[in-house]
Amino acid sequence: MSSATQLDLKGLKCPLPVLKTRKALTRLNAGDRLTVLTTDPMAEIDIPHFCSENGHELLEAERLDGGHRFVLAKGA
């Protein structure tokens, strides 16, 4: 059974959003979902790249007023 977690990284600048996302994913099981909220403009590039390089699935990427919301599924 998969679970969902939210990680609020608003106000953090590169590279902290990716580093904290990586750390949060280590505590999850394969298939679990992680929603990441950011305000760093570089996260729009960094989070999808991190997912593709590390075997995680980017399920959603959405621009919000002043930030982004990403939904990831942890890879195997």
PDB file of N, CA and C in Angstrom:
ATOM      1  N   MET A   1       0.846  -1.181   0.000  1.00  0.00           N
ATOM      2  CA  MET A   1       0.000   0.000   0.000  1.00  0.00           C
ATOM      3  C   MET A   1       0.894   1.247   0.000  1.00  0.00           C
ATOM      4  N   SER A   2       0.623   2.183  -0.899  1.00  0.00           N
ATOM      5  CA  SER A   2       1.452   3.382  -0.962  1.00  0.00           C
ATOM      6  C   SER A   2       0.830   4.501  -0.124  1.00  0.00           C
ATOM      7  N   SER A   3       1.677   5.407   0.285  1.00  0.00           N
ATOM      8  CA  SER A   3       1.211   6.536   1.088  1.00  0.00           C
ATOM      9  C   SER A   3       1.622   7.833   0.403  1.00  0.00           C
ATOM     10  N   ALA A   4       1.096   8.942   0.906  1.00  0.00           N
ATOM     11  CA  ALA A   4       1.407  10.256   0.332  1.00  0.00           C
ATOM     12  C   ALA A   4       1.948  11.159   1.440  1.00  0.00           C
ATOM     13  N   THR A   5       2.961  11.941   1.096  1.00  0.00           N
ATOM     14  CA  THR A   5       3.599  12.860   2.033  1.00  0.00           C
ATOM     15  C   THR A   5       3.743  14.203   1.336  1.00  0.00           C
ATOM     16  N   GLN A   6       3.670  15.290   2.096  1.00  0.00           N
ATOM     17  CA  GLN A   6       3.891  16.621   1.524  1.00  0.00           C
ATOM     18  C   GLN A   6       5.124  17.251   2.159  1.00  0.00           C
ATOM     19  N   LEU A   7       5.921  17.893   1.324  1.00  0.00           N
ATOM     20  CA  LEU A   7       7.152  18.531   1.754  1.00  0.00           C
ATOM     21  C   LEU A   7       7.092  19.999   1.336  1.00  0.00           C
ATOM     22  N   ASP A   8       7.055  20.906   2.313  1.00  0.00           N
ATOM     23  CA  ASP A   8       6.981  22.336   2.037  1.00  0.00           C
ATOM     24  C   ASP A   8       8.392  22.916   2.045  1.00  0.00           C
ATOM     25  N   LEU A   9       8.898  23.229   0.861  1.00  0.00           N
ATOM     26  CA  LEU A   9      10.256  23.761   0.726  1.00  0.00           C
ATOM     27  C   LEU A   9      10.239  25.201   0.245  1.00  0.00           C
ATOM     28  N   LYS A  10       9.138  25.883   0.458  1.00  0.00           N
ATOM     29  CA  LYS A  10       9.025  27.278   0.031  1.00  0.00           C
ATOM     30  C   LYS A  10      10.049  28.124   0.785  1.00  0.00           C
ATOM     31  N   GLY A  11      10.701  29.022   0.047  1.00  0.00           N
ATOM     32  CA  GLY A  11      11.698  29.909   0.636  1.00  0.00           C
ATOM     33  C   GLY A  11      13.118  29.381   0.552  1.00  0.00           C
ATOM     34  N   LEU A  12      13.295  28.111   0.190  1.00  0.00           N
ATOM     35  CA  LEU A  12      14.645  27.539   0.075  1.00  0.00           C
ATOM     36  C   LEU A  12      15.165  27.722  -1.342  1.00  0.00           C
ATOM     37  N   LYS A  13      16.454  27.975  -1.456  1.00  0.00           N
ATOM     38  CA  LYS A  13      17.099  28.187  -2.754  1.00  0.00           C
ATOM     39  C   LYS A  13      17.949  26.978  -3.138  1.00  0.00           C
ATOM     40  N   CYS A  14      18.196  26.848  -4.430  1.00  0.00           N
ATOM     41  CA  CYS A  14      19.013  25.794  -5.002  1.00  0.00           C
ATOM     42  C   CYS A  14      20.362  25.724  -4.261  1.00  0.00           C
ATOM     43  N   PRO A  15      20.806  24.551  -3.892  1.00  0.00           N
ATOM     44  CA  PRO A  15      20.324  23.210  -4.218  1.00  0.00           C
ATOM     45  C   PRO A  15      19.437  22.580  -3.143  1.00  0.00           C
ATOM     46  N   LEU A  16      19.025  23.345  -2.138  1.00  0.00           N
ATOM     47  CA  LEU A  16      18.303  22.757  -1.001  1.00  0.00           C
ATOM     48  C   LEU A  16      17.013  22.030  -1.369  1.00  0.00           C
ATOM     49  N   PRO A  17      16.174  22.527  -2.294  1.00  0.00           N
ATOM     50  CA  PRO A  17      14.960  21.764  -2.600  1.00  0.00           C
ATOM     51  C   PRO A  17      15.242  20.334  -3.084  1.00  0.00           C
ATOM     52  N   VAL A  18      16.229  20.181  -3.945  1.00  0.00           N
ATOM     53  CA  VAL A  18      16.555  18.827  -4.430  1.00  0.00           C
ATOM     54  C   VAL A  18      17.166  17.990  -3.310  1.00  0.00           C
ATOM     55  N   LEU A  19      18.044  18.562  -2.525  1.00  0.00           N
ATOM     56  CA  LEU A  19      18.676  17.802  -1.440  1.00  0.00           C
ATOM     57  C   LEU A  19      17.647  17.345  -0.410  1.00  0.00           C
ATOM     58  N   LYS A  20      16.712  18.208  -0.064  1.00  0.00           N
ATOM     59  CA  LYS A  20      15.692  17.839   0.919  1.00  0.00           C
ATOM     60  C   LYS A  20      14.679  16.861   0.327  1.00  0.00           C
ATOM     61  N   THR A  21      14.418  16.969  -0.971  1.00  0.00           N
ATOM     62  CA  THR A  21      13.540  16.001  -1.643  1.00  0.00           C
ATOM     63  C   THR A  21      14.192  14.625  -1.630  1.00  0.00           C
ATOM     64  N   ARG A  22      15.474  14.579  -1.942  1.00  0.00           N
ATOM     65  CA  ARG A  22      16.206  13.304  -1.926  1.00  0.00           C
ATOM     66  C   ARG A  22      16.150  12.664  -0.537  1.00  0.00           C
ATOM     67  N   LYS A  23      16.380  13.460   0.492  1.00  0.00           N
ATOM     68  CA  LYS A  23      16.360  12.943   1.865  1.00  0.00           C
ATOM     69  C   LYS A  23      14.967  12.425   2.235  1.00  0.00           C
ATOM     70  N   ALA A  24      13.930  13.172   1.863  1.00  0.00           N
ATOM     71  CA  ALA A  24      12.561  12.746   2.173  1.00  0.00           C
ATOM     72  C   ALA A  24      12.218  11.431   1.474  1.00  0.00           C
ATOM     73  N   LEU A  25      12.695  11.264   0.250  1.00  0.00           N
ATOM     74  CA  LEU A  25      12.403  10.033  -0.490  1.00  0.00           C
ATOM     75  C   LEU A  25      13.066   8.814   0.140  1.00  0.00           C
ATOM     76  N   THR A  26      14.177   9.005   0.837  1.00  0.00           N
ATOM     77  CA  THR A  26      14.837   7.857   1.464  1.00  0.00           C
ATOM     78  C   THR A  26      13.977   7.250   2.565  1.00  0.00           C
ATOM     79  N   ARG A  27      13.056   8.026   3.122  1.00  0.00           N
ATOM     80  CA  ARG A  27      12.189   7.541   4.201  1.00  0.00           C
ATOM     81  C   ARG A  27      10.912   6.895   3.676  1.00  0.00           C
ATOM     82  N   LEU A  28      10.726   6.899   2.346  1.00  0.00           N
ATOM     83  CA  LEU A  28       9.508   6.358   1.755  1.00  0.00           C
ATOM     84  C   LEU A  28       9.774   5.017   1.091  1.00  0.00           C
ATOM     85  N   ASN A  29       8.702   4.278   0.858  1.00  0.00           N
ATOM     86  CA  ASN A  29       8.785   3.003   0.145  1.00  0.00           C
ATOM     87  C   ASN A  29       8.552   3.229  -1.341  1.00  0.00           C
ATOM     88  N   ALA A  30       9.006   2.299  -2.159  1.00  0.00           N
ATOM     89  CA  ALA A  30       8.792   2.382  -3.605  1.00  0.00           C
ATOM     90  C   ALA A  30       7.298   2.526  -3.878  1.00  0.00           C
ATOM     91  N   GLY A  31       6.977   3.475  -4.764  1.00  0.00           N
ATOM     92  CA  GLY A  31       5.586   3.719  -5.128  1.00  0.00           C
ATOM     93  C   GLY A  31       4.907   4.785  -4.286  1.00  0.00           C
ATOM     94  N   ASP A  32       5.474   5.119  -3.126  1.00  0.00           N
ATOM     95  CA  ASP A  32       4.895   6.180  -2.294  1.00  0.00           C
ATOM     96  C   ASP A  32       4.983   7.507  -3.035  1.00  0.00           C
ATOM     97  N   ARG A  33       4.017   8.363  -2.762  1.00  0.00           N
ATOM     98  CA  ARG A  33       3.984   9.680  -3.402  1.00  0.00           C
ATOM     99  C   ARG A  33       4.485  10.765  -2.468  1.00  0.00           C
ATOM    100  N   LEU A  34       5.181  11.709  -3.056  1.00  0.00           N
ATOM    101  CA  LEU A  34       5.698  12.862  -2.328  1.00  0.00           C
ATOM    102  C   LEU A  34       5.295  14.114  -3.094  1.00  0.00           C
ATOM    103  N   THR A  35       4.566  15.014  -2.426  1.00  0.00           N
ATOM    104  CA  THR A  35       4.224  16.305  -3.011  1.00  0.00           C
ATOM    105  C   THR A  35       5.227  17.323  -2.483  1.00  0.00           C
ATOM    106  N   VAL A  36       5.865  18.043  -3.401  1.00  0.00           N
ATOM    107  CA  VAL A  36       6.900  19.013  -3.047  1.00  0.00           C
ATOM    108  C   VAL A  36       6.430  20.403  -3.472  1.00  0.00           C
ATOM    109  N   LEU A  37       6.429  21.328  -2.523  1.00  0.00           N
ATOM    110  CA  LEU A  37       6.073  22.727  -2.791  1.00  0.00           C
ATOM    111  C   LEU A  37       7.339  23.571  -2.738  1.00  0.00           C
ATOM    112  N   THR A  38       7.572  24.374  -3.773  1.00  0.00           N
ATOM    113  CA  THR A  38       8.793  25.186  -3.833  1.00  0.00           C
ATOM    114  C   THR A  38       8.480  26.601  -4.305  1.00  0.00           C
ATOM    115  N   THR A  39       9.396  27.510  -4.028  1.00  0.00           N
ATOM    116  CA  THR A  39       9.338  28.864  -4.592  1.00  0.00           C
ATOM    117  C   THR A  39      10.592  29.167  -5.413  1.00  0.00           C
ATOM    118  N   ASP A  40      11.584  28.308  -5.372  1.00  0.00           N
ATOM    119  CA  ASP A  40      12.832  28.512  -6.111  1.00  0.00           C
ATOM    120  C   ASP A  40      12.576  28.313  -7.608  1.00  0.00           C
ATOM    121  N   PRO A  41      12.852  29.326  -8.445  1.00  0.00           N
ATOM    122  CA  PRO A  41      12.615  29.188  -9.881  1.00  0.00           C
ATOM    123  C   PRO A  41      13.387  28.017 -10.510  1.00  0.00           C
ATOM    124  N   MET A  42      14.548  27.691  -9.979  1.00  0.00           N
ATOM    125  CA  MET A  42      15.347  26.588 -10.534  1.00  0.00           C
ATOM    126  C   MET A  42      14.722  25.219 -10.285  1.00  0.00           C
ATOM    127  N   ALA A  43      13.810  25.121  -9.331  1.00  0.00           N
ATOM    128  CA  ALA A  43      13.172  23.836  -9.038  1.00  0.00           C
ATOM    129  C   ALA A  43      12.415  23.314 -10.247  1.00  0.00           C
ATOM    130  N   GLU A  44      11.932  24.206 -11.099  1.00  0.00           N
ATOM    131  CA  GLU A  44      11.199  23.804 -12.300  1.00  0.00           C
ATOM    132  C   GLU A  44      12.083  22.954 -13.219  1.00  0.00           C
ATOM    133  N   ILE A  45      13.375  23.167 -13.157  1.00  0.00           N
ATOM    134  CA  ILE A  45      14.337  22.385 -13.935  1.00  0.00           C
ATOM    135  C   ILE A  45      14.921  21.261 -13.077  1.00  0.00           C
ATOM    136  N   ASP A  46      15.291  21.600 -11.848  1.00  0.00           N
ATOM    137  CA  ASP A  46      16.023  20.662 -10.985  1.00  0.00           C
ATOM    138  C   ASP A  46      15.216  19.443 -10.552  1.00  0.00           C
ATOM    139  N   ILE A  47      13.972  19.620 -10.151  1.00  0.00           N
ATOM    140  CA  ILE A  47      13.181  18.494  -9.646  1.00  0.00           C
ATOM    141  C   ILE A  47      12.910  17.467 -10.753  1.00  0.00           C
ATOM    142  N   PRO A  48      12.433  17.878 -11.949  1.00  0.00           N
ATOM    143  CA  PRO A  48      12.256  16.880 -13.012  1.00  0.00           C
ATOM    144  C   PRO A  48      13.560  16.170 -13.385  1.00  0.00           C
ATOM    145  N   HIS A  49      14.665  16.926 -13.432  1.00  0.00           N
ATOM    146  CA  HIS A  49      15.963  16.325 -13.755  1.00  0.00           C
ATOM    147  C   HIS A  49      16.370  15.317 -12.673  1.00  0.00           C
ATOM    148  N   PHE A  50      16.195  15.685 -11.420  1.00  0.00           N
ATOM    149  CA  PHE A  50      16.496  14.782 -10.313  1.00  0.00           C
ATOM    150  C   PHE A  50      15.702  13.482 -10.453  1.00  0.00           C
ATOM    151  N   CYS A  51      14.413  13.600 -10.762  1.00  0.00           N
ATOM    152  CA  CYS A  51      13.575  12.400 -10.904  1.00  0.00           C
ATOM    153  C   CYS A  51      14.086  11.494 -12.022  1.00  0.00           C
ATOM    154  N   SER A  52      14.348  12.067 -13.189  1.00  0.00           N
ATOM    155  CA  SER A  52      14.785  11.247 -14.318  1.00  0.00           C
ATOM    156  C   SER A  52      16.143  10.610 -14.079  1.00  0.00           C
ATOM    157  N   GLU A  53      17.022  11.292 -13.380  1.00  0.00           N
ATOM    158  CA  GLU A  53      18.351  10.755 -13.114  1.00  0.00           C
ATOM    159  C   GLU A  53      18.368   9.698 -12.010  1.00  0.00           C
ATOM    160  N   ASN A  54      17.344   9.691 -11.153  1.00  0.00           N
ATOM    161  CA  ASN A  54      17.361   8.805  -9.988  1.00  0.00           C
ATOM    162  C   ASN A  54      16.246   7.768  -9.983  1.00  0.00           C
ATOM    163  N   GLY A  55      15.527   7.633 -11.081  1.00  0.00           N
ATOM    164  CA  GLY A  55      14.539   6.573 -11.210  1.00  0.00           C
ATOM    165  C   GLY A  55      13.215   6.825 -10.516  1.00  0.00           C
ATOM    166  N   HIS A  56      12.919   8.079 -10.213  1.00  0.00           N
ATOM    167  CA  HIS A  56      11.629   8.417  -9.623  1.00  0.00           C
ATOM    168  C   HIS A  56      10.715   8.933 -10.732  1.00  0.00           C
ATOM    169  N   GLU A  57       9.410   8.824 -10.520  1.00  0.00           N
ATOM    170  CA  GLU A  57       8.463   9.253 -11.540  1.00  0.00           C
ATOM    171  C   GLU A  57       7.864  10.610 -11.169  1.00  0.00           C
ATOM    172  N   LEU A  58       7.935  11.543 -12.085  1.00  0.00           N
ATOM    173  CA  LEU A  58       7.309  12.849 -11.899  1.00  0.00           C
ATOM    174  C   LEU A  58       5.873  12.726 -12.410  1.00  0.00           C
ATOM    175  N   LEU A  59       4.922  12.685 -11.488  1.00  0.00           N
ATOM    176  CA  LEU A  59       3.522  12.493 -11.849  1.00  0.00           C
ATOM    177  C   LEU A  59       2.835  13.794 -12.236  1.00  0.00           C
ATOM    178  N   GLU A  60       3.180  14.874 -11.560  1.00  0.00           N
ATOM    179  CA  GLU A  60       2.586  16.184 -11.842  1.00  0.00           C
ATOM    180  C   GLU A  60       3.623  17.275 -11.601  1.00  0.00           C
ATOM    181  N   ALA A  61       3.548  18.311 -12.412  1.00  0.00           N
ATOM    182  CA  ALA A  61       4.352  19.518 -12.209  1.00  0.00           C
ATOM    183  C   ALA A  61       3.438  20.683 -12.522  1.00  0.00           C
ATOM    184  N   GLU A  62       3.226  21.544 -11.542  1.00  0.00           N
ATOM    185  CA  GLU A  62       2.271  22.631 -11.699  1.00  0.00           C
ATOM    186  C   GLU A  62       2.884  23.940 -11.219  1.00  0.00           C
ATOM    187  N   ARG A  63       2.711  24.991 -12.019  1.00  0.00           N
ATOM    188  CA  ARG A  63       3.132  26.333 -11.613  1.00  0.00           C
ATOM    189  C   ARG A  63       2.029  26.950 -10.774  1.00  0.00           C
ATOM    190  N   LEU A  64       2.408  27.476  -9.634  1.00  0.00           N
ATOM    191  CA  LEU A  64       1.477  28.168  -8.749  1.00  0.00           C
ATOM    192  C   LEU A  64       1.888  29.624  -8.657  1.00  0.00           C
ATOM    193  N   ASP A  65       1.033  30.465  -8.089  1.00  0.00           N
ATOM    194  CA  ASP A  65       1.417  31.857  -7.854  1.00  0.00           C
ATOM    195  C   ASP A  65       2.645  31.883  -6.943  1.00  0.00           C
ATOM    196  N   GLY A  66       3.784  32.280  -7.478  1.00  0.00           N
ATOM    197  CA  GLY A  66       4.996  32.388  -6.678  1.00  0.00           C
ATOM    198  C   GLY A  66       5.727  31.091  -6.429  1.00  0.00           C
ATOM    199  N   GLY A  67       5.370  30.025  -7.121  1.00  0.00           N
ATOM    200  CA  GLY A  67       6.078  28.771  -6.869  1.00  0.00           C
ATOM    201  C   GLY A  67       5.631  27.619  -7.752  1.00  0.00           C
ATOM    202  N   HIS A  68       5.896  26.413  -7.254  1.00  0.00           N
ATOM    203  CA  HIS A  68       5.599  25.190  -7.996  1.00  0.00           C
ATOM    204  C   HIS A  68       5.086  24.121  -7.047  1.00  0.00           C
ATOM    205  N   ARG A  69       4.381  23.152  -7.633  1.00  0.00           N
ATOM    206  CA  ARG A  69       3.965  21.949  -6.910  1.00  0.00           C
ATOM    207  C   ARG A  69       4.332  20.756  -7.779  1.00  0.00           C
ATOM    208  N   PHE A  70       5.068  19.842  -7.204  1.00  0.00           N
ATOM    209  CA  PHE A  70       5.477  18.624  -7.896  1.00  0.00           C
ATOM    210  C   PHE A  70       4.920  17.425  -7.131  1.00  0.00           C
ATOM    211  N   VAL A  71       4.446  16.438  -7.869  1.00  0.00           N
ATOM    212  CA  VAL A  71       4.036  15.182  -7.235  1.00  0.00           C
ATOM    213  C   VAL A  71       4.934  14.096  -7.837  1.00  0.00           C
ATOM    214  N   LEU A  72       5.677  13.423  -6.948  1.00  0.00           N
ATOM    215  CA  LEU A  72       6.617  12.382  -7.354  1.00  0.00           C
ATOM    216  C   LEU A  72       6.164  11.033  -6.818  1.00  0.00           C
ATOM    217  N   ALA A  73       6.530   9.984  -7.524  1.00  0.00           N
ATOM    218  CA  ALA A  73       6.368   8.627  -7.005  1.00  0.00           C
ATOM    219  C   ALA A  73       7.764   8.049  -6.871  1.00  0.00           C
ATOM    220  N   LYS A  74       8.068   7.533  -5.689  1.00  0.00           N
ATOM    221  CA  LYS A  74       9.403   6.981  -5.463  1.00  0.00           C
ATOM    222  C   LYS A  74       9.618   5.741  -6.311  1.00  0.00           C
ATOM    223  N   GLY A  75      10.772   5.698  -6.962  1.00  0.00           N
ATOM    224  CA  GLY A  75      11.123   4.548  -7.786  1.00  0.00           C
ATOM    225  C   GLY A  75      11.630   3.396  -6.939  1.00  0.00           C
ATOM    226  N   ALA A  76      11.866   2.280  -7.604  1.00  0.00           N
ATOM    227  CA  ALA A  76      12.335   1.079  -6.907  1.00  0.00           C
ATOM    228  C   ALA A  76      13.714   1.156  -6.454  1.00  0.00           C
TER     229      ALA A  76
END
